[in-house]
mmCIF file of C-alpha atoms in Angstrom:
data_model
loop_
_atom_site.group_PDB
_atom_site.id
_atom_site.type_symbol
_atom_site.label_atom_id
_atom_site.label_comp_id
_atom_site.label_asym_id
_atom_site.label_seq_id
_atom_site.Cartn_x
_atom_site.Cartn_y
_atom_site.Cartn_z
ATOM 1 C CA MET Q 21 21.489 3.932 -6.507
ATOM 2 C CA TYR Q 22 17.947 3.047 -5.512
ATOM 3 C CA SER Q 23 14.919 5.356 -5.630
ATOM 4 C CA LEU Q 24 12.866 6.346 -2.591
ATOM 5 C CA SER Q 25 9.082 6.671 -2.516
ATOM 6 C CA LEU Q 26 6.568 7.157 0.293
ATOM 7 C CA LEU Q 27 3.348 5.594 1.561
ATOM 8 C CA ASP Q 28 1.195 7.557 4.008
ATOM 9 C CA LYS Q 29 -1.941 6.277 5.767
ATOM 10 C CA SER Q 30 -3.201 9.648 7.052
ATOM 11 C CA PRO Q 31 -3.154 8.776 10.767
ATOM 12 C CA ILE Q 32 -5.550 10.927 12.780
ATOM 13 C CA PRO Q 33 -3.845 12.557 15.788
ATOM 14 C CA GLU Q 34 -5.524 11.992 19.140
ATOM 15 C CA GLY Q 35 -8.066 14.718 19.807
ATOM 16 C CA GLN Q 36 -8.082 15.877 16.176
ATOM 17 C CA ASN Q 37 -10.041 14.926 13.055
ATOM 18 C CA ALA Q 38 -9.553 13.708 9.510
ATOM 19 C CA SER Q 39 -9.132 17.259 8.207
ATOM 20 C CA SER Q 40 -5.950 17.550 10.297
ATOM 21 C CA ALA Q 41 -4.761 14.148 9.074
ATOM 22 C CA PHE Q 42 -5.276 15.087 5.421
ATOM 23 C CA ARG Q 43 -3.483 18.418 5.880
ATOM 24 C CA ASP Q 44 -0.539 16.503 7.317
ATOM 25 C CA THR Q 45 -0.609 14.076 4.375
ATOM 26 C CA VAL Q 46 -0.675 16.896 1.816
ATOM 27 C CA ASN Q 47 2.175 18.705 3.579
ATOM 28 C CA LEU Q 48 4.158 15.466 3.570
ATOM 29 C CA ALA Q 49 3.517 15.030 -0.167
ATOM 30 C CA LYS Q 50 4.613 18.587 -0.957
ATOM 31 C CA ARG Q 51 7.819 18.175 1.031
ATOM 32 C CA ALA Q 52 8.460 14.759 -0.531
ATOM 33 C CA GLU Q 53 8.244 16.375 -3.956
ATOM 34 C CA GLU Q 54 10.757 19.058 -2.937
ATOM 35 C CA LEU Q 55 13.105 16.398 -1.550
ATOM 36 C CA GLY Q 56 13.093 14.304 -4.723
ATOM 37 C CA TYR Q 57 11.001 11.312 -3.705
ATOM 38 C CA ARG Q 58 9.753 9.417 -6.750
ATOM 39 C CA ARG Q 59 6.189 8.549 -5.676
ATOM 40 C CA PHE Q 60 3.717 9.399 -2.952
ATOM 41 C CA TRP Q 61 1.011 6.831 -2.238
ATOM 42 C CA VAL Q 62 -2.007 6.800 0.055
ATOM 43 C CA ALA Q 63 -3.803 3.784 1.508
ATOM 44 C CA GLU Q 64 -7.377 2.515 1.914
ATOM 45 C CA HIS Q 65 -8.866 1.698 5.322
ATOM 46 C CA HIS Q 66 -12.551 1.525 6.253
ATOM 47 C CA ASN Q 67 -14.430 2.271 9.478
ATOM 48 C CA SER Q 68 -11.148 3.155 11.167
ATOM 49 C CA PRO Q 69 -11.166 5.979 13.742
ATOM 50 C CA GLU Q 70 -7.339 6.078 13.671
ATOM 51 C CA LEU Q 71 -6.887 6.449 9.887
ATOM 52 C CA GLY Q 72 -8.488 8.965 7.541
ATOM 53 C CA GLY Q 73 -7.970 7.414 4.132
ATOM 54 C CA SER Q 74 -11.107 5.461 3.200
ATOM 55 C CA ALA Q 75 -11.195 6.731 -0.414
ATOM 56 C CA PRO Q 76 -7.658 6.838 -1.870
ATOM 57 C CA GLU Q 77 -8.837 7.877 -5.328
ATOM 58 C CA ALA Q 78 -10.316 11.103 -3.884
ATOM 59 C CA LEU Q 79 -7.159 11.840 -1.895
ATOM 60 C CA VAL Q 80 -4.960 11.092 -4.928
ATOM 61 C CA ALA Q 81 -6.853 13.709 -6.942
ATOM 62 C CA TRP Q 82 -6.402 16.327 -4.207
ATOM 63 C CA ILE Q 83 -2.675 15.646 -3.825
ATOM 64 C CA LEU Q 84 -2.160 15.775 -7.596
ATOM 65 C CA ALA Q 85 -3.745 19.224 -7.570
ATOM 66 C CA LYS Q 86 -1.485 20.374 -4.707
ATOM 67 C CA THR Q 87 1.783 19.147 -6.269
ATOM 68 C CA SER Q 88 3.402 19.574 -9.679
ATOM 69 C CA HIS Q 89 5.560 16.613 -10.708
ATOM 70 C CA ILE Q 90 5.797 13.816 -8.101
ATOM 71 C CA ARG Q 91 3.923 10.633 -9.040
ATOM 72 C CA VAL Q 92 0.840 10.071 -6.870
ATOM 73 C CA GLY Q 93 -1.090 6.864 -6.414
ATOM 74 C CA SER Q 94 -2.943 4.313 -4.343
ATOM 75 C CA GLY Q 95 -1.231 1.907 -2.052
ATOM 76 C CA GLY Q 96 -3.710 0.478 -2.697
ATOM 77 C CA VAL Q 97 -7.296 0.238 -3.903
ATOM 78 C CA MET Q 98 -8.897 -2.891 -2.365
ATOM 79 C CA LEU Q 99 -10.229 -4.451 -5.542
ATOM 80 C CA GLN Q 100 -12.397 -7.082 -3.874
ATOM 81 C CA HIS Q 101 -14.906 -4.379 -2.932
ATOM 82 C CA TYR Q 102 -15.374 -2.795 -6.348
ATOM 83 C CA SER Q 103 -16.295 -3.254 -9.976
ATOM 84 C CA PRO Q 104 -13.065 -3.586 -11.996
ATOM 85 C CA TYR Q 105 -14.722 -1.491 -14.685
ATOM 86 C CA LYS Q 106 -15.325 1.391 -12.268
ATOM 87 C CA VAL Q 107 -11.759 1.248 -10.909
ATOM 88 C CA ALA Q 108 -10.437 1.436 -14.488
ATOM 89 C CA GLU Q 109 -12.668 4.446 -15.225
ATOM 90 C CA VAL Q 110 -11.610 6.296 -12.065
ATOM 91 C CA PHE Q 111 -7.900 5.900 -12.747
ATOM 92 C CA ASN Q 112 -8.314 6.742 -16.421
ATOM 93 C CA VAL Q 113 -9.902 10.019 -15.296
ATOM 94 C CA LEU Q 114 -7.039 10.672 -12.863
ATOM 95 C CA ALA Q 115 -4.446 9.823 -15.528
ATOM 96 C CA SER Q 116 -6.207 12.213 -17.927
ATOM 97 C CA LEU Q 117 -6.146 14.995 -15.321
ATOM 98 C CA ALA Q 118 -2.429 14.502 -14.586
ATOM 99 C CA PRO Q 119 -0.818 12.598 -17.485
ATOM 100 C CA GLY Q 120 2.339 10.731 -16.548
ATOM 101 C CA ARG Q 121 1.887 11.211 -12.799
ATOM 102 C CA VAL Q 122 -0.673 8.590 -11.700
ATOM 103 C CA ASP Q 123 -0.034 5.169 -10.145
ATOM 104 C CA LEU Q 124 -2.714 2.512 -9.678
ATOM 105 C CA GLY Q 125 -1.805 0.187 -6.820
ATOM 106 C CA ILE Q 126 -4.169 -2.710 -6.133
ATOM 107 C CA GLY Q 127 -4.369 -4.557 -2.810
ATOM 108 C CA LYS Q 128 -5.835 -7.934 -1.872
ATOM 109 C CA THR Q 129 -6.748 -7.381 1.790
ATOM 110 C CA PRO Q 130 -10.161 -6.055 2.935
ATOM 111 C CA GLY Q 131 -8.806 -2.878 4.536
ATOM 112 C CA GLY Q 132 -11.380 -3.075 7.298
ATOM 113 C CA LEU Q 133 -13.480 -5.325 9.500
ATOM 114 C CA PRO Q 134 -16.180 -7.690 8.156
ATOM 115 C CA LEU Q 135 -19.084 -5.277 8.707
ATOM 116 C CA ALA Q 136 -17.357 -2.666 6.532
ATOM 117 C CA THR Q 137 -16.630 -5.306 3.901
ATOM 118 C CA SER Q 138 -20.295 -6.339 3.921
ATOM 119 C CA ALA Q 139 -21.424 -2.734 3.515
ATOM 120 C CA LEU Q 140 -18.997 -2.143 0.643
ATOM 121 C CA GLN Q 141 -20.092 -5.293 -1.167
ATOM 122 C CA GLN Q 142 -23.839 -5.234 -0.476
ATOM 123 C CA ALA Q 143 -24.678 -4.511 -4.127
ATOM 124 C CA TYR Q 144 -22.903 -7.702 -5.244
ATOM 125 C CA ASP Q 145 -24.820 -10.848 -6.049
ATOM 126 C CA PRO Q 146 -22.632 -13.313 -4.083
ATOM 127 C CA THR Q 147 -23.121 -15.964 -6.780
ATOM 128 C CA ARG Q 148 -21.689 -13.613 -9.433
ATOM 129 C CA LYS Q 149 -18.936 -11.917 -7.449
ATOM 130 C CA PRO Q 150 -15.615 -12.841 -9.074
ATOM 131 C CA ASP Q 151 -12.646 -14.084 -7.083
ATOM 132 C CA PHE Q 152 -9.648 -11.773 -6.857
ATOM 133 C CA GLU Q 153 -7.710 -13.278 -9.763
ATOM 134 C CA THR Q 154 -10.718 -13.008 -12.062
ATOM 135 C CA ALA Q 155 -11.421 -9.403 -11.020
ATOM 136 C CA PHE Q 156 -7.742 -8.559 -11.467
ATOM 137 C CA ALA Q 157 -7.714 -10.003 -14.990
ATOM 138 C CA GLN Q 158 -10.886 -8.050 -15.794
ATOM 139 C CA LEU Q 159 -9.291 -4.832 -14.538
ATOM 140 C CA GLU Q 160 -6.242 -5.415 -16.716
ATOM 141 C CA GLY Q 161 -8.524 -6.004 -19.682
ATOM 142 C CA PHE Q 162 -10.417 -2.763 -19.151
ATOM 143 C CA LEU Q 163 -7.193 -0.795 -18.722
ATOM 144 C CA SER Q 164 -5.737 -2.324 -21.881
ATOM 145 C CA GLY Q 165 -8.703 -1.463 -24.117
ATOM 146 C CA PRO Q 166 -12.136 -2.618 -25.264
ATOM 147 C CA ALA Q 167 -12.987 -6.262 -24.540
ATOM 148 C CA PRO Q 168 -12.582 -7.968 -27.931
ATOM 149 C CA ASP Q 169 -13.801 -11.496 -27.362
ATOM 150 C CA GLU Q 170 -16.211 -11.744 -24.431
ATOM 151 C CA GLU Q 171 -19.688 -11.866 -25.923
ATOM 152 C CA GLN Q 172 -21.302 -9.985 -23.037
ATOM 153 C CA ARG Q 173 -18.719 -7.168 -23.002
ATOM 154 C CA ALA Q 174 -17.376 -7.063 -26.565
ATOM 155 C CA GLY Q 175 -16.382 -3.493 -27.406
ATOM 156 C CA LEU Q 176 -16.862 -2.210 -23.841
ATOM 157 C CA ALA Q 177 -14.192 0.375 -23.015
ATOM 158 C CA ALA Q 178 -13.277 2.135 -19.772
ATOM 159 C CA THR Q 179 -13.341 5.763 -20.818
ATOM 160 C CA PRO Q 180 -11.795 8.265 -21.043
ATOM 161 C CA LYS Q 181 -8.611 6.950 -22.653
ATOM 162 C CA PRO Q 182 -5.783 8.910 -20.994
ATOM 163 C CA PRO Q 183 -2.827 10.244 -23.008
ATOM 164 C CA VAL Q 184 -0.526 8.383 -20.594
ATOM 165 C CA ALA Q 185 -1.974 5.380 -18.766
ATOM 166 C CA ALA Q 186 -1.619 4.994 -15.012
ATOM 167 C CA GLU Q 187 1.356 2.860 -14.005
ATOM 168 C CA LYS Q 188 0.103 -0.442 -12.535
ATOM 169 C CA PHE Q 189 1.218 -2.168 -9.324
ATOM 170 C CA LEU Q 190 -0.016 -5.215 -7.431
ATOM 171 C CA LEU Q 191 0.665 -5.114 -3.684
ATOM 172 C CA GLY Q 192 1.254 -8.442 -1.993
ATOM 173 C CA ALA Q 193 3.371 -10.467 0.392
ATOM 174 C CA SER Q 194 3.640 -13.915 -1.190
ATOM 175 C CA PRO Q 195 5.121 -15.713 -4.209
ATOM 176 C CA GLU Q 196 1.549 -16.245 -5.451
ATOM 177 C CA SER Q 197 0.954 -12.486 -5.596
ATOM 178 C CA ALA Q 198 4.317 -11.991 -7.296
ATOM 179 C CA ARG Q 199 3.407 -14.549 -9.957
ATOM 180 C CA LEU Q 200 -0.034 -13.003 -10.500
ATOM 181 C CA ALA Q 201 1.511 -9.571 -11.052
ATOM 182 C CA ALA Q 202 4.131 -10.889 -13.465
ATOM 183 C CA VAL Q 203 1.708 -13.000 -15.514
ATOM 184 C CA ASN Q 204 -0.536 -9.968 -16.034
ATOM 185 C CA GLY Q 205 2.335 -7.609 -16.849
ATOM 186 C CA TRP Q 206 2.017 -5.518 -13.678
ATOM 187 C CA ASN Q 207 4.724 -4.238 -11.354
ATOM 188 C CA PHE Q 208 4.943 -5.973 -7.977
ATOM 189 C CA VAL Q 209 5.367 -4.368 -4.543
ATOM 190 C CA PHE Q 210 6.304 -6.719 -1.721
ATOM 191 C CA ALA Q 211 4.749 -5.540 1.551
ATOM 192 C CA GLY Q 212 7.811 -5.950 3.750
ATOM 193 C CA HIS Q 213 6.267 -3.648 6.356
ATOM 194 C CA LEU Q 214 3.550 -6.308 6.851
ATOM 195 C CA ASN Q 215 5.516 -9.519 6.280
ATOM 196 C CA GLY Q 216 9.143 -9.484 7.391
ATOM 197 C CA ASP Q 217 9.785 -13.208 6.820
ATOM 198 C CA PRO Q 218 13.087 -13.273 4.883
ATOM 199 C CA GLU Q 219 12.330 -16.591 3.168
ATOM 200 C CA VAL Q 220 8.933 -15.385 1.919
ATOM 201 C CA LEU Q 221 10.586 -12.155 0.788
ATOM 202 C CA ARG Q 222 13.296 -13.997 -1.132
ATOM 203 C CA ASN Q 223 10.878 -16.436 -2.777
ATOM 204 C CA SER Q 224 8.471 -13.654 -3.749
ATOM 205 C CA LEU Q 225 11.149 -11.449 -5.301
ATOM 206 C CA GLU Q 226 12.736 -14.376 -7.156
ATOM 207 C CA THR Q 227 9.351 -15.501 -8.446
ATOM 208 C CA PHE Q 228 8.574 -12.055 -9.814
ATOM 209 C CA ARG Q 229 11.995 -11.655 -11.406
ATOM 210 C CA THR Q 230 11.810 -15.084 -13.060
ATOM 211 C CA VAL Q 231 8.226 -14.906 -14.339
ATOM 212 C CA SER Q 232 8.469 -11.268 -15.465
ATOM 213 C CA GLY Q 233 11.632 -11.907 -17.431
ATOM 214 C CA GLY Q 234 14.058 -10.073 -15.170
ATOM 215 C CA LYS Q 235 12.094 -7.129 -13.761
ATOM 216 C CA SER Q 236 12.882 -5.908 -10.254
ATOM 217 C CA ALA Q 237 10.119 -5.733 -7.658
ATOM 218 C CA ILE Q 238 9.655 -2.789 -5.317
ATOM 219 C CA LEU Q 239 10.086 -3.367 -1.583
ATOM 220 C CA ALA Q 240 7.828 -1.549 0.885
ATOM 221 C CA LEU Q 241 9.250 -1.047 4.370
ATOM 222 C CA SER Q 242 8.386 0.942 7.467
ATOM 223 C CA ALA Q 243 11.165 3.260 8.659
ATOM 224 C CA LEU Q 244 11.715 6.130 11.065
ATOM 225 C CA ALA Q 245 14.897 8.198 11.034
ATOM 226 C CA ALA Q 246 16.041 10.588 13.770
ATOM 227 C CA ASN Q 247 19.287 12.328 14.626
ATOM 228 C CA ASP Q 248 19.286 10.448 17.939
ATOM 229 C CA PRO Q 249 18.880 6.677 17.403
ATOM 230 C CA ALA Q 250 17.588 6.269 20.961
ATOM 231 C CA GLN Q 251 14.830 8.742 20.182
ATOM 232 C CA ALA Q 252 13.836 6.786 17.076
ATOM 233 C CA ALA Q 253 13.809 3.546 19.072
ATOM 234 C CA ALA Q 254 11.631 5.105 21.775
ATOM 235 C CA GLN Q 255 9.122 6.402 19.234
ATOM 236 C CA VAL Q 256 8.499 2.955 17.754
ATOM 237 C CA ALA Q 257 8.900 0.881 20.930
ATOM 238 C CA HIS Q 258 5.201 0.914 21.807
ATOM 239 C CA GLN Q 259 3.957 -0.091 18.356
ATOM 240 C CA ARG Q 260 2.360 -3.505 17.951
ATOM 241 C CA ILE Q 261 0.523 -5.590 15.369
ATOM 242 C CA PHE Q 262 -2.214 -7.995 16.444
ATOM 243 C CA ARG Q 263 -2.651 -10.843 13.981
ATOM 244 C CA VAL Q 264 -5.942 -12.708 14.301
ATOM 245 C CA PHE Q 265 -6.047 -16.281 12.993
ATOM 246 C CA LEU Q 266 -9.575 -17.414 12.154
ATOM 247 C CA SER Q 267 -10.759 -21.022 12.192
ATOM 248 C CA ASN Q 268 -11.105 -21.003 8.368
ATOM 249 C CA GLY Q 269 -7.340 -20.552 8.030
ATOM 250 C CA LYS Q 270 -7.410 -16.860 7.119
ATOM 251 C CA ALA Q 271 -5.355 -14.325 9.086
ATOM 252 C CA PHE Q 272 -5.482 -10.528 9.297
ATOM 253 C CA ASN Q 273 -3.307 -7.821 10.855
ATOM 254 C CA LEU Q 274 -4.945 -5.206 13.125
ATOM 255 C CA GLY Q 275 -3.526 -2.277 15.031
ATOM 256 C CA ARG Q 276 -5.121 -3.058 18.409
ATOM 257 C CA ARG Q 277 -6.113 -6.215 20.273
ATOM 258 C CA GLU Q 278 -9.671 -4.902 20.565
ATOM 259 C CA GLN Q 279 -9.835 -4.598 16.782
ATOM 260 C CA ALA Q 280 -8.578 -8.156 16.350
ATOM 261 C CA GLU Q 281 -11.204 -9.464 18.767
ATOM 262 C CA GLU Q 282 -13.909 -7.437 17.034
ATOM 263 C CA PHE Q 283 -12.792 -8.782 13.653
ATOM 264 C CA ALA Q 284 -13.342 -12.328 14.910
ATOM 265 C CA ARG Q 285 -16.706 -11.397 16.444
ATOM 266 C CA GLN Q 286 -17.951 -9.790 13.234
ATOM 267 C CA SER Q 287 -16.804 -12.891 11.346
ATOM 268 C CA GLY Q 288 -18.948 -15.056 13.622
ATOM 269 C CA ASP Q 289 -15.845 -16.956 14.718
ATOM 270 C CA THR Q 290 -15.343 -18.132 18.305
ATOM 271 C CA ASP Q 291 -12.447 -20.504 17.619
ATOM 272 C CA TYR Q 292 -9.727 -17.977 16.868
ATOM 273 C CA ARG Q 293 -6.371 -16.941 18.275
ATOM 274 C CA ILE Q 294 -4.472 -13.660 18.362
ATOM 275 C CA GLU Q 295 -0.722 -13.175 18.207
ATOM 276 C CA GLU Q 296 0.858 -9.922 19.381
ATOM 277 C CA ARG Q 297 3.871 -8.967 17.283
ATOM 278 C CA LYS Q 298 6.283 -6.072 17.056
ATOM 279 C CA PRO Q 299 6.044 -4.489 13.605
ATOM 280 C CA ASN Q 300 9.078 -4.634 11.376
ATOM 281 C CA VAL Q 301 10.175 -0.977 11.556
ATOM 282 C CA LEU Q 302 13.661 0.155 10.547
ATOM 283 C CA HIS Q 303 14.760 2.848 12.979
ATOM 284 C CA GLY Q 304 17.886 4.789 13.834
ATOM 285 C CA THR Q 305 19.831 7.525 12.125
ATOM 286 C CA ALA Q 306 19.408 8.126 8.409
ATOM 287 C CA ALA Q 307 22.792 6.463 7.891
ATOM 288 C CA ASP Q 308 21.625 3.388 9.830
ATOM 289 C CA ILE Q 309 18.497 3.051 7.697
ATOM 290 C CA HIS Q 310 20.309 3.593 4.413
ATOM 291 C CA ALA Q 311 22.812 0.918 5.397
ATOM 292 C CA ARG Q 312 19.892 -1.507 5.699
ATOM 293 C CA LEU Q 313 18.438 -0.336 2.390
ATOM 294 C CA HIS Q 314 21.807 -0.806 0.680
ATOM 295 C CA SER Q 315 21.915 -4.326 2.103
ATOM 296 C CA PHE Q 316 18.451 -5.136 0.727
ATOM 297 C CA ALA Q 317 19.330 -3.569 -2.618
ATOM 298 C CA SER Q 318 22.537 -5.579 -2.908
ATOM 299 C CA GLU Q 319 21.048 -8.882 -1.796
ATOM 300 C CA TYR Q 320 17.758 -8.765 -3.704
ATOM 301 C CA GLY Q 321 18.422 -6.367 -6.582
ATOM 302 C CA ILE Q 322 15.933 -3.797 -5.286
ATOM 303 C CA GLU Q 323 15.909 -0.588 -7.318
ATOM 304 C CA GLU Q 324 13.131 1.230 -5.440
ATOM 305 C CA PHE Q 325 11.858 1.302 -1.868
ATOM 306 C CA ILE Q 326 8.489 2.582 -0.725
ATOM 307 C CA ILE Q 327 8.904 3.863 2.821
ATOM 308 C CA GLU Q 328 5.984 4.087 5.236
ATOM 309 C CA PRO Q 329 6.722 6.281 8.250
ATOM 310 C CA PRO Q 330 5.187 4.649 11.350
ATOM 311 C CA HIS Q 331 2.214 6.264 13.048
ATOM 312 C CA VAL Q 332 4.032 8.928 15.019
ATOM 313 C CA GLY Q 333 3.357 12.655 15.031
ATOM 314 C CA ALA Q 334 3.293 14.661 11.804
ATOM 315 C CA ASP Q 335 6.453 16.566 12.775
ATOM 316 C CA GLN Q 336 8.330 13.313 13.382
ATOM 317 C CA ARG Q 337 7.200 11.838 10.056
ATOM 318 C CA LEU Q 338 8.268 14.990 8.238
ATOM 319 C CA ALA Q 339 11.642 15.083 9.991
ATOM 320 C CA SER Q 340 12.222 11.430 9.135
ATOM 321 C CA ILE Q 341 11.648 11.831 5.394
ATOM 322 C CA GLU Q 342 13.856 14.928 5.367
ATOM 323 C CA LEU Q 343 16.710 13.087 7.064
ATOM 324 C CA LEU Q 344 16.444 10.103 4.723
ATOM 325 C CA ALA Q 345 16.419 12.303 1.614
ATOM 326 C CA THR Q 346 19.182 14.622 2.811
ATOM 327 C CA HIS Q 347 21.493 11.750 3.720
ATOM 328 C CA ARG Q 348 20.869 10.070 0.362
ATOM 329 C CA LEU Q 349 21.722 13.263 -1.526
ATOM 330 C CA SER Q 350 24.874 13.897 0.501
ATOM 331 C CA ALA Q 351 25.993 10.283 0.054
ATOM 332 C CA ALA Q 352 25.452 10.524 -3.709
ATOM 333 C CA ALA Q 353 27.454 13.752 -3.852
#
């Protein structure tokens, strides 16, 4: 039987503010704990009027204080913006506050538009800013202990040293990300809610399993359960992803066409294109969704799913996670 975990992005309801969004997220985390979910993760998005979570490490600390045993973590911290040393310190503090309950998930995307990225990285000397793989290796080094061999950082430790280290996850959607996670000894989460290509999924999971010596990756999916499958379908019917393809070959997913156009404008790119796509959201009854999860588990050897409820109302998200958990428990019985 596979485990279920949750990812929440703290969507801000129309006409309300981030305080309402965070209350909804905390209520979701408390109920997830009661229902037996394994983990509860929060995301990082910048300069976004629709999403509250710009500082996942702060929200993780608050949720840890409001719950008692569920694992809580980031899904994920966008490492490109930060000093690996500081990220290691922050999560060592969190892991010291709540030993055995903290997850450190690292993401590769910017989590915002170019102006936000520029503001986050303005203290960097561009000539000294490491690429992602270098920063990732540095983070792993700081989490593992003092740097033993680099002359400039020999003996430098990310303190405090927690009694139980944070569990480490790399979030990605490619075989390259899977390989990077495995080589560095991290867990890998395939972002199936962002990339639903079955061939990329298969190659990524096989790469991680092979390079890691047989470990199973985690699969993240978006799902909404309802007692009436037509109701679930109606709730997700309007949702869209707008993928902007820049002239330099890079591509990014945005929630609205206006955001995609603004992303290109802030990048200084006039030769771009935008594709409108329907997000890959599992929807239907709890039995329908679990049938799909069983299929993924059987085909790919998945032992844990991280479920992101789509951006519907707080009551609908709560009802969905209750239905999924209740059905799983009744099926197990």
